[in-house]
Amino acid sequence: MDSKSDSLSSSETTETRKKRPILSCLPCYRRRVKCDHLMPCTPCCLRGTPTQCEFTEEGRSEYMLQSELIKNIIEECTNLESRLAELERLGPTSR
C-alpha cells in the first residue's frame, strides 16, 4: 500500500514540475553541444550551417539581452576612445 501511494505522488510531482526553457539554439540543443547564444552561434557557424541557427522564444529573449549588452559595451568603448583621442590631441597642459 505504501508503494502505491509513493508511485502516485512521484507521478504527480513530475506532471506539476515546470520544464526548463530551452535557451540554446535548436541545432545545438538537438546535438547537445554548448551554445554561446549569439545569432548565429559559433557552433552553427563552425558546422557551416549558420542559416539553421534559430532560437525558441525564451532563447530569443535571452539573445536579445546579450545583444543589447554587447551593443552598449561597444558604444561605451567608442565613446571612451574618442575622449582619449581628444585628450591626447589637447596635450598635457590643458589638464
PDB file of N, CA and C in Angstrom:
ATOM      1  N   MET A   1       0.817  -1.187   0.000  1.00  0.00           N
ATOM      2  CA  MET A   1       0.000   0.000   0.000  1.00  0.00           C
ATOM      3  C   MET A   1       0.862   1.252   0.000  1.00  0.00           C
ATOM      4  N   ASP A   2       1.975   1.158   0.686  1.00  0.00           N
ATOM      5  CA  ASP A   2       2.885   2.285   0.739  1.00  0.00           C
ATOM      6  C   ASP A   2       3.502   2.572  -0.638  1.00  0.00           C
ATOM      7  N   SER A   3       3.848   1.520  -1.357  1.00  0.00           N
ATOM      8  CA  SER A   3       4.481   1.708  -2.661  1.00  0.00           C
ATOM      9  C   SER A   3       3.498   2.315  -3.666  1.00  0.00           C
ATOM     10  N   LYS A   4       2.219   2.015  -3.524  1.00  0.00           N
ATOM     11  CA  LYS A   4       1.211   2.572  -4.420  1.00  0.00           C
ATOM     12  C   LYS A   4       1.090   4.069  -4.213  1.00  0.00           C
ATOM     13  N   SER A   5       1.067   4.515  -2.963  1.00  0.00           N
ATOM     14  CA  SER A   5       0.964   5.948  -2.688  1.00  0.00           C
ATOM     15  C   SER A   5       2.245   6.672  -3.114  1.00  0.00           C
ATOM     16  N   ASP A   6       3.406   6.012  -3.006  1.00  0.00           N
ATOM     17  CA  ASP A   6       4.662   6.602  -3.453  1.00  0.00           C
ATOM     18  C   ASP A   6       4.671   6.812  -4.965  1.00  0.00           C
ATOM     19  N   SER A   7       4.147   5.826  -5.704  1.00  0.00           N
ATOM     20  CA  SER A   7       4.141   5.948  -7.156  1.00  0.00           C
ATOM     21  C   SER A   7       3.177   7.043  -7.611  1.00  0.00           C
ATOM     22  N   LEU A   8       2.077   7.215  -6.913  1.00  0.00           N
ATOM     23  CA  LEU A   8       1.150   8.287  -7.248  1.00  0.00           C
ATOM     24  C   LEU A   8       1.769   9.652  -6.980  1.00  0.00           C
ATOM     25  N   SER A   9       2.406   9.799  -5.856  1.00  0.00           N
ATOM     26  CA  SER A   9       2.976  11.097  -5.526  1.00  0.00           C
ATOM     27  C   SER A   9       4.134  11.446  -6.460  1.00  0.00           C
ATOM     28  N   SER A  10       4.919  10.452  -6.896  1.00  0.00           N
ATOM     29  CA  SER A  10       6.035  10.744  -7.801  1.00  0.00           C
ATOM     30  C   SER A  10       5.514  11.131  -9.184  1.00  0.00           C
ATOM     31  N   SER A  11       4.423  10.509  -9.641  1.00  0.00           N
ATOM     32  CA  SER A  11       3.878  10.877 -10.945  1.00  0.00           C
ATOM     33  C   SER A  11       3.222  12.252 -10.891  1.00  0.00           C
ATOM     34  N   GLU A  12       2.652  12.609  -9.776  1.00  0.00           N
ATOM     35  CA  GLU A  12       2.044  13.928  -9.636  1.00  0.00           C
ATOM     36  C   GLU A  12       3.108  15.016  -9.657  1.00  0.00           C
ATOM     37  N   THR A  13       4.228  14.781  -9.012  1.00  0.00           N
ATOM     38  CA  THR A  13       5.277  15.802  -8.971  1.00  0.00           C
ATOM     39  C   THR A  13       5.904  16.008 -10.338  1.00  0.00           C
ATOM     40  N   THR A  14       6.025  14.963 -11.140  1.00  0.00           N
ATOM     41  CA  THR A  14       6.596  15.142 -12.473  1.00  0.00           C
ATOM     42  C   THR A  14       5.630  15.891 -13.382  1.00  0.00           C
ATOM     43  N   GLU A  15       4.341  15.734 -13.179  1.00  0.00           N
ATOM     44  CA  GLU A  15       3.366  16.438 -14.007  1.00  0.00           C
ATOM     45  C   GLU A  15       3.286  17.914 -13.636  1.00  0.00           C
ATOM     46  N   THR A  16       3.420  18.238 -12.368  1.00  0.00           N
ATOM     47  CA  THR A  16       3.277  19.622 -11.932  1.00  0.00           C
ATOM     48  C   THR A  16       4.592  20.397 -12.022  1.00  0.00           C
ATOM     49  N   ARG A  17       5.712  19.703 -12.153  1.00  0.00           N
ATOM     50  CA  ARG A  17       7.001  20.372 -12.227  1.00  0.00           C
ATOM     51  C   ARG A  17       7.166  21.051 -13.590  1.00  0.00           C
ATOM     52  N   LYS A  18       7.672  22.276 -13.576  1.00  0.00           N
ATOM     53  CA  LYS A  18       7.849  23.013 -14.829  1.00  0.00           C
ATOM     54  C   LYS A  18       9.119  22.561 -15.525  1.00  0.00           C
ATOM     55  N   LYS A  19       9.081  22.574 -16.849  1.00  0.00           N
ATOM     56  CA  LYS A  19      10.263  22.245 -17.632  1.00  0.00           C
ATOM     57  C   LYS A  19      11.106  23.508 -17.789  1.00  0.00           C
ATOM     58  N   ARG A  20      12.420  23.321 -17.799  1.00  0.00           N
ATOM     59  CA  ARG A  20      13.310  24.453 -18.010  1.00  0.00           C
ATOM     60  C   ARG A  20      13.196  24.925 -19.451  1.00  0.00           C
ATOM     61  N   PRO A  21      13.235  26.227 -19.688  1.00  0.00           N
ATOM     62  CA  PRO A  21      13.162  26.706 -21.075  1.00  0.00           C
ATOM     63  C   PRO A  21      14.441  26.383 -21.835  1.00  0.00           C
ATOM     64  N   ILE A  22      14.308  26.230 -23.129  1.00  0.00           N
ATOM     65  CA  ILE A  22      15.456  25.952 -23.986  1.00  0.00           C
ATOM     66  C   ILE A  22      16.072  27.291 -24.369  1.00  0.00           C
ATOM     67  N   LEU A  23      17.272  27.562 -23.870  1.00  0.00           N
ATOM     68  CA  LEU A  23      17.943  28.817 -24.166  1.00  0.00           C
ATOM     69  C   LEU A  23      18.917  28.677 -25.324  1.00  0.00           C
ATOM     70  N   SER A  24      19.373  27.481 -25.605  1.00  0.00           N
ATOM     71  CA  SER A  24      20.276  27.248 -26.722  1.00  0.00           C
ATOM     72  C   SER A  24      19.489  27.296 -28.024  1.00  0.00           C
ATOM     73  N   CYS A  25      20.225  27.463 -29.118  1.00  0.00           N
ATOM     74  CA  CYS A  25      19.540  27.365 -30.413  1.00  0.00           C
ATOM     75  C   CYS A  25      19.125  25.905 -30.617  1.00  0.00           C
ATOM     76  N   LEU A  26      18.183  25.697 -31.477  1.00  0.00           N
ATOM     77  CA  LEU A  26      17.636  24.352 -31.645  1.00  0.00           C
ATOM     78  C   LEU A  26      18.656  23.334 -32.166  1.00  0.00           C
ATOM     79  N   PRO A  27      19.526  23.675 -33.143  1.00  0.00           N
ATOM     80  CA  PRO A  27      20.529  22.679 -33.562  1.00  0.00           C
ATOM     81  C   PRO A  27      21.491  22.298 -32.431  1.00  0.00           C
ATOM     82  N   CYS A  28      21.926  23.267 -31.629  1.00  0.00           N
ATOM     83  CA  CYS A  28      22.827  22.947 -30.506  1.00  0.00           C
ATOM     84  C   CYS A  28      22.094  22.120 -29.454  1.00  0.00           C
ATOM     85  N   TYR A  29      20.826  22.430 -29.233  1.00  0.00           N
ATOM     86  CA  TYR A  29      20.038  21.671 -28.267  1.00  0.00           C
ATOM     87  C   TYR A  29      19.897  20.217 -28.720  1.00  0.00           C
ATOM     88  N   ARG A  30      19.622  20.023 -30.010  1.00  0.00           N
ATOM     89  CA  ARG A  30      19.463  18.666 -30.533  1.00  0.00           C
ATOM     90  C   ARG A  30      20.780  17.893 -30.504  1.00  0.00           C
ATOM     91  N   ARG A  31      21.882  18.579 -30.804  1.00  0.00           N
ATOM     92  CA  ARG A  31      23.192  17.925 -30.817  1.00  0.00           C
ATOM     93  C   ARG A  31      23.813  17.823 -29.432  1.00  0.00           C
ATOM     94  N   ARG A  32      23.210  18.504 -28.458  1.00  0.00           N
ATOM     95  CA  ARG A  32      23.704  18.540 -27.073  1.00  0.00           C
ATOM     96  C   ARG A  32      25.116  19.099 -26.993  1.00  0.00           C
ATOM     97  N   VAL A  33      25.299  20.231 -27.665  1.00  0.00           N
ATOM     98  CA  VAL A  33      26.570  20.947 -27.584  1.00  0.00           C
ATOM     99  C   VAL A  33      26.313  22.316 -26.958  1.00  0.00           C
ATOM    100  N   LYS A  34      27.375  22.924 -26.446  1.00  0.00           N
ATOM    101  CA  LYS A  34      27.242  24.209 -25.767  1.00  0.00           C
ATOM    102  C   LYS A  34      27.039  25.310 -26.799  1.00  0.00           C
ATOM    103  N   CYS A  35      26.008  26.095 -26.595  1.00  0.00           N
ATOM    104  CA  CYS A  35      25.673  27.207 -27.473  1.00  0.00           C
ATOM    105  C   CYS A  35      26.107  28.499 -26.793  1.00  0.00           C
ATOM    106  N   ASP A  36      26.649  29.452 -27.565  1.00  0.00           N
ATOM    107  CA  ASP A  36      27.064  30.721 -26.970  1.00  0.00           C
ATOM    108  C   ASP A  36      25.986  31.801 -27.096  1.00  0.00           C
ATOM    109  N   HIS A  37      24.824  31.471 -27.586  1.00  0.00           N
ATOM    110  CA  HIS A  37      23.636  32.328 -27.649  1.00  0.00           C
ATOM    111  C   HIS A  37      23.806  33.546 -28.551  1.00  0.00           C
ATOM    112  N   LEU A  38      24.777  33.535 -29.438  1.00  0.00           N
ATOM    113  CA  LEU A  38      24.885  34.600 -30.420  1.00  0.00           C
ATOM    114  C   LEU A  38      24.014  34.232 -31.604  1.00  0.00           C
ATOM    115  N   MET A  39      23.798  35.190 -32.489  1.00  0.00           N
ATOM    116  CA  MET A  39      22.936  34.916 -33.630  1.00  0.00           C
ATOM    117  C   MET A  39      23.686  35.181 -34.910  1.00  0.00           C
ATOM    118  N   PRO A  40      24.138  34.249 -35.691  1.00  0.00           N
ATOM    119  CA  PRO A  40      24.133  32.810 -35.451  1.00  0.00           C
ATOM    120  C   PRO A  40      25.237  32.444 -34.467  1.00  0.00           C
ATOM    121  N   CYS A  41      25.045  31.367 -33.769  1.00  0.00           N
ATOM    122  CA  CYS A  41      26.002  30.973 -32.733  1.00  0.00           C
ATOM    123  C   CYS A  41      27.264  30.392 -33.365  1.00  0.00           C
ATOM    124  N   THR A  42      28.320  30.366 -32.583  1.00  0.00           N
ATOM    125  CA  THR A  42      29.616  29.878 -33.062  1.00  0.00           C
ATOM    126  C   THR A  42      29.571  28.412 -33.494  1.00  0.00           C
ATOM    127  N   PRO A  43      28.960  27.499 -32.713  1.00  0.00           N
ATOM    128  CA  PRO A  43      28.920  26.102 -33.175  1.00  0.00           C
ATOM    129  C   PRO A  43      28.208  25.922 -34.515  1.00  0.00           C
ATOM    130  N   CYS A  44      27.140  26.657 -34.745  1.00  0.00           N
ATOM    131  CA  CYS A  44      26.435  26.554 -36.034  1.00  0.00           C
ATOM    132  C   CYS A  44      27.309  27.090 -37.167  1.00  0.00           C
ATOM    133  N   CYS A  45      28.057  28.167 -36.902  1.00  0.00           N
ATOM    134  CA  CYS A  45      28.959  28.710 -37.917  1.00  0.00           C
ATOM    135  C   CYS A  45      30.088  27.736 -38.219  1.00  0.00           C
ATOM    136  N   LEU A  46      30.628  27.106 -37.173  1.00  0.00           N
ATOM    137  CA  LEU A  46      31.710  26.146 -37.383  1.00  0.00           C
ATOM    138  C   LEU A  46      31.237  24.911 -38.138  1.00  0.00           C
ATOM    139  N   ARG A  47      29.974  24.537 -37.958  1.00  0.00           N
ATOM    140  CA  ARG A  47      29.424  23.395 -38.698  1.00  0.00           C
ATOM    141  C   ARG A  47      29.075  23.773 -40.129  1.00  0.00           C
ATOM    142  N   GLY A  48      29.084  25.084 -40.424  1.00  0.00           N
ATOM    143  CA  GLY A  48      28.751  25.543 -41.772  1.00  0.00           C
ATOM    144  C   GLY A  48      27.266  25.662 -42.013  1.00  0.00           C
ATOM    145  N   THR A  49      26.485  25.763 -40.922  1.00  0.00           N
ATOM    146  CA  THR A  49      25.031  25.868 -41.063  1.00  0.00           C
ATOM    147  C   THR A  49      24.483  27.077 -40.287  1.00  0.00           C
ATOM    148  N   PRO A  50      25.001  28.292 -40.539  1.00  0.00           N
ATOM    149  CA  PRO A  50      24.507  29.438 -39.773  1.00  0.00           C
ATOM    150  C   PRO A  50      23.049  29.790 -40.084  1.00  0.00           C
ATOM    151  N   THR A  51      22.555  29.385 -41.236  1.00  0.00           N
ATOM    152  CA  THR A  51      21.164  29.692 -41.582  1.00  0.00           C
ATOM    153  C   THR A  51      20.178  28.829 -40.795  1.00  0.00           C
ATOM    154  N   GLN A  52      20.642  27.702 -40.272  1.00  0.00           N
ATOM    155  CA  GLN A  52      19.760  26.829 -39.499  1.00  0.00           C
ATOM    156  C   GLN A  52      19.703  27.209 -38.028  1.00  0.00           C
ATOM    157  N   CYS A  53      20.492  28.193 -37.607  1.00  0.00           N
ATOM    158  CA  CYS A  53      20.552  28.603 -36.205  1.00  0.00           C
ATOM    159  C   CYS A  53      19.299  29.406 -35.869  1.00  0.00           C
ATOM    160  N   GLU A  54      18.404  28.815 -35.117  1.00  0.00           N
ATOM    161  CA  GLU A  54      17.186  29.510 -34.693  1.00  0.00           C
ATOM    162  C   GLU A  54      16.894  29.181 -33.240  1.00  0.00           C
ATOM    163  N   PHE A  55      16.286  30.132 -32.554  1.00  0.00           N
ATOM    164  CA  PHE A  55      16.034  30.023 -31.128  1.00  0.00           C
ATOM    165  C   PHE A  55      14.548  29.916 -30.844  1.00  0.00           C
ATOM    166  N   THR A  56      14.228  29.358 -29.681  1.00  0.00           N
ATOM    167  CA  THR A  56      12.847  29.385 -29.201  1.00  0.00           C
ATOM    168  C   THR A  56      12.567  30.794 -28.692  1.00  0.00           C
ATOM    169  N   GLU A  57      11.363  31.068 -28.289  1.00  0.00           N
ATOM    170  CA  GLU A  57      11.013  32.405 -27.797  1.00  0.00           C
ATOM    171  C   GLU A  57      11.827  32.760 -26.554  1.00  0.00           C
ATOM    172  N   GLU A  58      12.015  31.800 -25.639  1.00  0.00           N
ATOM    173  CA  GLU A  58      12.799  32.052 -24.433  1.00  0.00           C
ATOM    174  C   GLU A  58      14.254  32.308 -24.796  1.00  0.00           C
ATOM    175  N   GLY A  59      14.782  31.531 -25.710  1.00  0.00           N
ATOM    176  CA  GLY A  59      16.162  31.700 -26.133  1.00  0.00           C
ATOM    177  C   GLY A  59      16.374  33.008 -26.868  1.00  0.00           C
ATOM    178  N   ARG A  60      15.380  33.413 -27.647  1.00  0.00           N
ATOM    179  CA  ARG A  60      15.479  34.666 -28.392  1.00  0.00           C
ATOM    180  C   ARG A  60      15.514  35.851 -27.439  1.00  0.00           C
ATOM    181  N   SER A  61      14.704  35.809 -26.380  1.00  0.00           N
ATOM    182  CA  SER A  61      14.710  36.927 -25.429  1.00  0.00           C
ATOM    183  C   SER A  61      16.041  36.983 -24.694  1.00  0.00           C
ATOM    184  N   GLU A  62      16.633  35.820 -24.399  1.00  0.00           N
ATOM    185  CA  GLU A  62      17.956  35.782 -23.765  1.00  0.00           C
ATOM    186  C   GLU A  62      19.000  36.346 -24.723  1.00  0.00           C
ATOM    187  N   TYR A  63      18.870  36.015 -25.997  1.00  0.00           N
ATOM    188  CA  TYR A  63      19.798  36.524 -27.009  1.00  0.00           C
ATOM    189  C   TYR A  63      19.674  38.037 -27.106  1.00  0.00           C
ATOM    190  N   MET A  64      18.469  38.536 -27.063  1.00  0.00           N
ATOM    191  CA  MET A  64      18.281  39.978 -27.175  1.00  0.00           C
ATOM    192  C   MET A  64      18.940  40.699 -26.011  1.00  0.00           C
ATOM    193  N   LEU A  65      18.860  40.141 -24.811  1.00  0.00           N
ATOM    194  CA  LEU A  65      19.509  40.762 -23.664  1.00  0.00           C
ATOM    195  C   LEU A  65      21.019  40.800 -23.867  1.00  0.00           C
ATOM    196  N   GLN A  66      21.588  39.722 -24.336  1.00  0.00           N
ATOM    197  CA  GLN A  66      23.020  39.663 -24.575  1.00  0.00           C
ATOM    198  C   GLN A  66      23.407  40.611 -25.702  1.00  0.00           C
ATOM    199  N   SER A  67      22.595  40.686 -26.726  1.00  0.00           N
ATOM    200  CA  SER A  67      22.865  41.571 -27.842  1.00  0.00           C
ATOM    201  C   SER A  67      22.865  43.030 -27.394  1.00  0.00           C
ATOM    202  N   GLU A  68      21.918  43.396 -26.566  1.00  0.00           N
ATOM    203  CA  GLU A  68      21.870  44.765 -26.048  1.00  0.00           C
ATOM    204  C   GLU A  68      23.097  45.063 -25.192  1.00  0.00           C
ATOM    205  N   LEU A  69      23.523  44.115 -24.403  1.00  0.00           N
ATOM    206  CA  LEU A  69      24.710  44.292 -23.567  1.00  0.00           C
ATOM    207  C   LEU A  69      25.944  44.516 -24.434  1.00  0.00           C
ATOM    208  N   ILE A  70      26.105  43.726 -25.469  1.00  0.00           N
ATOM    209  CA  ILE A  70      27.243  43.870 -26.375  1.00  0.00           C
ATOM    210  C   ILE A  70      27.193  45.227 -27.071  1.00  0.00           C
ATOM    211  N   LYS A  71      26.007  45.628 -27.509  1.00  0.00           N
ATOM    212  CA  LYS A  71      25.855  46.917 -28.180  1.00  0.00           C
ATOM    213  C   LYS A  71      26.229  48.066 -27.243  1.00  0.00           C
ATOM    214  N   ASN A  72      25.794  47.995 -25.991  1.00  0.00           N
ATOM    215  CA  ASN A  72      26.123  49.039 -25.023  1.00  0.00           C
ATOM    216  C   ASN A  72      27.617  49.092 -24.741  1.00  0.00           C
ATOM    217  N   ILE A  73      28.261  47.943 -24.637  1.00  0.00           N
ATOM    218  CA  ILE A  73      29.703  47.906 -24.383  1.00  0.00           C
ATOM    219  C   ILE A  73      30.464  48.498 -25.564  1.00  0.00           C
ATOM    220  N   ILE A  74      30.059  48.197 -26.778  1.00  0.00           N
ATOM    221  CA  ILE A  74      30.724  48.743 -27.963  1.00  0.00           C
ATOM    222  C   ILE A  74      30.556  50.258 -28.007  1.00  0.00           C
ATOM    223  N   GLU A  75      29.346  50.758 -27.703  1.00  0.00           N
ATOM    224  CA  GLU A  75      29.120  52.206 -27.691  1.00  0.00           C
ATOM    225  C   GLU A  75      29.984  52.888 -26.634  1.00  0.00           C
ATOM    226  N   GLU A  76      30.054  52.299 -25.447  1.00  0.00           N
ATOM    227  CA  GLU A  76      30.866  52.873 -24.382  1.00  0.00           C
ATOM    228  C   GLU A  76      32.340  52.872 -24.765  1.00  0.00           C
ATOM    229  N   CYS A  77      32.815  51.819 -25.389  1.00  0.00           N
ATOM    230  CA  CYS A  77      34.204  51.734 -25.832  1.00  0.00           C
ATOM    231  C   CYS A  77      34.495  52.811 -26.882  1.00  0.00           C
ATOM    232  N   THR A  78      33.576  53.019 -27.811  1.00  0.00           N
ATOM    233  CA  THR A  78      33.751  54.045 -28.828  1.00  0.00           C
ATOM    234  C   THR A  78      33.816  55.431 -28.201  1.00  0.00           C
ATOM    235  N   ASN A  79      32.931  55.695 -27.229  1.00  0.00           N
ATOM    236  CA  ASN A  79      32.945  56.986 -26.546  1.00  0.00           C
ATOM    237  C   ASN A  79      34.258  57.203 -25.797  1.00  0.00           C
ATOM    238  N   LEU A  80      34.729  56.179 -25.113  1.00  0.00           N
ATOM    239  CA  LEU A  80      35.985  56.305 -24.370  1.00  0.00           C
ATOM    240  C   LEU A  80      37.170  56.502 -25.308  1.00  0.00           C
ATOM    241  N   GLU A  81      37.166  55.830 -26.451  1.00  0.00           N
ATOM    242  CA  GLU A  81      38.242  56.012 -27.420  1.00  0.00           C
ATOM    243  C   GLU A  81      38.251  57.436 -27.964  1.00  0.00           C
ATOM    244  N   SER A  82      37.077  57.996 -28.235  1.00  0.00           N
ATOM    245  CA  SER A  82      37.027  59.371 -28.748  1.00  0.00           C
ATOM    246  C   SER A  82      37.461  60.371 -27.674  1.00  0.00           C
ATOM    247  N   ARG A  83      37.089  60.142 -26.426  1.00  0.00           N
ATOM    248  CA  ARG A  83      37.540  61.022 -25.340  1.00  0.00           C
ATOM    249  C   ARG A  83      39.049  60.946 -25.175  1.00  0.00           C
ATOM    250  N   LEU A  84      39.613  59.757 -25.269  1.00  0.00           N
ATOM    251  CA  LEU A  84      41.052  59.577 -25.152  1.00  0.00           C
ATOM    252  C   LEU A  84      41.785  60.284 -26.292  1.00  0.00           C
ATOM    253  N   ALA A  85      41.272  60.149 -27.505  1.00  0.00           N
ATOM    254  CA  ALA A  85      41.884  60.818 -28.659  1.00  0.00           C
ATOM    255  C   ALA A  85      41.833  62.331 -28.483  1.00  0.00           C
ATOM    256  N   GLU A  86      40.732  62.847 -27.961  1.00  0.00           N
ATOM    257  CA  GLU A  86      40.606  64.288 -27.729  1.00  0.00           C
ATOM    258  C   GLU A  86      41.595  64.759 -26.667  1.00  0.00           C
ATOM    259  N   LEU A  87      41.740  63.997 -25.596  1.00  0.00           N
ATOM    260  CA  LEU A  87      42.698  64.361 -24.546  1.00  0.00           C
ATOM    261  C   LEU A  87      44.133  64.298 -25.056  1.00  0.00           C
ATOM    262  N   GLU A  88      44.440  63.316 -25.896  1.00  0.00           N
ATOM    263  CA  GLU A  88      45.779  63.225 -26.469  1.00  0.00           C
ATOM    264  C   GLU A  88      46.045  64.385 -27.419  1.00  0.00           C
ATOM    265  N   ARG A  89      45.036  64.824 -28.134  1.00  0.00           N
ATOM    266  CA  ARG A  89      45.174  65.934 -29.069  1.00  0.00           C
ATOM    267  C   ARG A  89      45.408  67.239 -28.320  1.00  0.00           C
ATOM    268  N   LEU A  90      44.714  67.443 -27.208  1.00  0.00           N
ATOM    269  CA  LEU A  90      44.861  68.668 -26.440  1.00  0.00           C
ATOM    270  C   LEU A  90      46.221  68.759 -25.758  1.00  0.00           C
ATOM    271  N   GLY A  91      46.781  67.649 -25.417  1.00  0.00           N
ATOM    272  CA  GLY A  91      48.114  67.636 -24.817  1.00  0.00           C
ATOM    273  C   GLY A  91      48.073  67.677 -23.301  1.00  0.00           C
ATOM    274  N   PRO A  92      49.241  67.600 -22.673  1.00  0.00           N
ATOM    275  CA  PRO A  92      49.309  67.513 -21.189  1.00  0.00           C
ATOM    276  C   PRO A  92      49.072  68.843 -20.490  1.00  0.00           C
ATOM    277  N   THR A  93      49.065  69.975 -21.186  1.00  0.00           N
ATOM    278  CA  THR A  93      48.954  71.271 -20.497  1.00  0.00           C
ATOM    279  C   THR A  93      47.524  71.645 -20.159  1.00  0.00           C
ATOM    280  N   SER A  94      46.543  71.102 -20.776  1.00  0.00           N
ATOM    281  CA  SER A  94      45.151  71.521 -20.569  1.00  0.00           C
ATOM    282  C   SER A  94      44.460  70.804 -19.423  1.00  0.00           C
ATOM    283  N   ARG A  95      45.160  69.995 -18.699  1.00  0.00           N
ATOM    284  CA  ARG A  95      44.527  69.276 -17.568  1.00  0.00           C
ATOM    285  C   ARG A  95      44.252  70.257 -16.497  1.00  0.00           C
TER     286      ARG A  95
END
